[in-house]
Amino acid sequence: MDNYPRAGLRLRSEPGVDPEVRIACINFCKWLRTQMEFPIRVVIYLKKEDQIKNRTTKEIVTATFFAPYEKDVEPYIRIATGDYKDLIRERGKIDALYAMLDSIAHELCH
């Protein structure tokens, strides 16, 4: 793993992501860093859209994981958060936030 230039887990949020989602994801990532090692830097991008397009399959999804073949290109995760308000109406706030965190966990452990 020494060929990778950086390690760790990072979170990036684009403008327009609900602040509650952003804060919950920040806290979840802080906790994840205490539970898992990240010898290769993984960046999680929170997107404001309801859904995103998988770059390889062109499928419309709510979360993606990109793992490159090249060792000098870092993997990343994209999470669609735009349906947060709809999820609150359907499931309640706690379960809506859990849905976002579950997407992160699923992509990390997939």
CSV table of N, CA, C and O in Angstrom, one decimal, residues 62 79-80 83-84 87 91 93-105:
chain,number,residue,atom,x,y,z
A,62,THR,N,-28.5,6.2,-6.0
A,62,THR,CA,-28.4,7.2,-4.9
A,62,THR,C,-27.0,7.2,-4.3
A,62,THR,O,-26.7,8.2,-3.5
A,79,ILE,N,-22.7,10.4,-2.7
A,79,ILE,CA,-23.9,10.1,-2.1
A,79,ILE,C,-24.9,11.2,-2.5
A,79,ILE,O,-24.7,12.4,-2.3
A,80,ALA,N,-26.1,10.8,-3.1
A,80,ALA,CA,-27.1,11.8,-3.4
A,80,ALA,C,-28.0,12.1,-2.1
A,80,ALA,O,-28.4,11.1,-1.5
A,83,ASP,N,-33.0,14.0,-1.7
A,83,ASP,CA,-34.3,13.5,-1.3
A,83,ASP,C,-34.5,13.5,0.2
A,83,ASP,O,-35.5,12.9,0.7
A,84,TYR,N,-33.7,14.2,0.9
A,84,TYR,CA,-33.7,14.2,2.4
A,84,TYR,C,-35.1,14.6,2.9
A,84,TYR,O,-35.7,14.0,3.7
A,87,LEU,N,-37.7,12.0,2.3
A,87,LEU,CA,-37.5,10.9,3.3
A,87,LEU,C,-38.0,11.2,4.7
A,87,LEU,O,-38.5,10.4,5.3
A,91,ARG,N,-40.4,8.8,6.3
A,91,ARG,CA,-39.9,7.9,7.4
A,91,ARG,C,-39.6,8.6,8.7
A,91,ARG,O,-39.4,7.9,9.7
A,93,LYS,N,-37.4,12.1,10.6
A,93,LYS,CA,-36.0,12.6,10.5
A,93,LYS,C,-34.9,11.6,10.8
A,93,LYS,O,-33.9,11.6,10.1
A,94,ILE,N,-35.0,10.9,11.9
A,94,ILE,CA,-34.0,10.0,12.3
A,94,ILE,C,-33.7,8.9,11.2
A,94,ILE,O,-32.6,8.7,10.8
A,95,ASP,N,-34.8,8.3,10.7
A,95,ASP,CA,-34.7,7.3,9.7
A,95,ASP,C,-34.2,7.9,8.3
A,95,ASP,O,-33.5,7.2,7.6
A,96,ALA,N,-34.5,9.1,8.1
A,96,ALA,CA,-34.0,9.8,6.9
A,96,ALA,C,-32.5,10.0,7.0
A,96,ALA,O,-31.8,9.8,6.0
A,97,LEU,N,-32.0,10.4,8.1
A,97,LEU,CA,-30.6,10.5,8.3
A,97,LEU,C,-29.9,9.2,8.3
A,97,LEU,O,-28.8,9.1,7.7
A,98,TYR,N,-30.5,8.2,8.9
A,98,TYR,CA,-30.0,6.8,8.8
A,98,TYR,C,-29.8,6.4,7.4
A,98,TYR,O,-28.9,5.7,7.0
A,99,ALA,N,-30.7,6.7,6.5
A,99,ALA,CA,-30.7,6.3,5.1
A,99,ALA,C,-29.4,6.9,4.5
A,99,ALA,O,-28.7,6.2,3.7
A,100,MET,N,-29.0,8.1,4.8
A,100,MET,CA,-27.8,8.7,4.2
A,100,MET,C,-26.6,8.0,4.8
A,100,MET,O,-25.7,7.7,4.0
A,101,LEU,N,-26.6,7.8,6.1
A,101,LEU,CA,-25.4,7.1,6.7
A,101,LEU,C,-25.3,5.7,6.2
A,101,LEU,O,-24.2,5.2,6.0
A,102,ASP,N,-26.4,5.0,6.0
A,102,ASP,CA,-26.4,3.7,5.5
A,102,ASP,C,-25.8,3.6,4.1
A,102,ASP,O,-25.1,2.7,3.8
A,103,SER,N,-26.1,4.6,3.3
A,103,SER,CA,-25.5,4.7,2.0
A,103,SER,C,-23.9,4.8,2.1
A,103,SER,O,-23.2,4.1,1.3
A,104,ILE,N,-23.5,5.6,3.0
A,104,ILE,CA,-22.0,5.7,3.2
A,104,ILE,C,-21.4,4.3,3.6
A,104,ILE,O,-20.5,3.8,3.0
A,105,ALA,N,-22.1,3.7,4.6
A,105,ALA,CA,-21.6,2.4,5.1
A,105,ALA,C,-21.6,1.4,4.0
A,105,ALA,O,-20.7,0.6,3.9
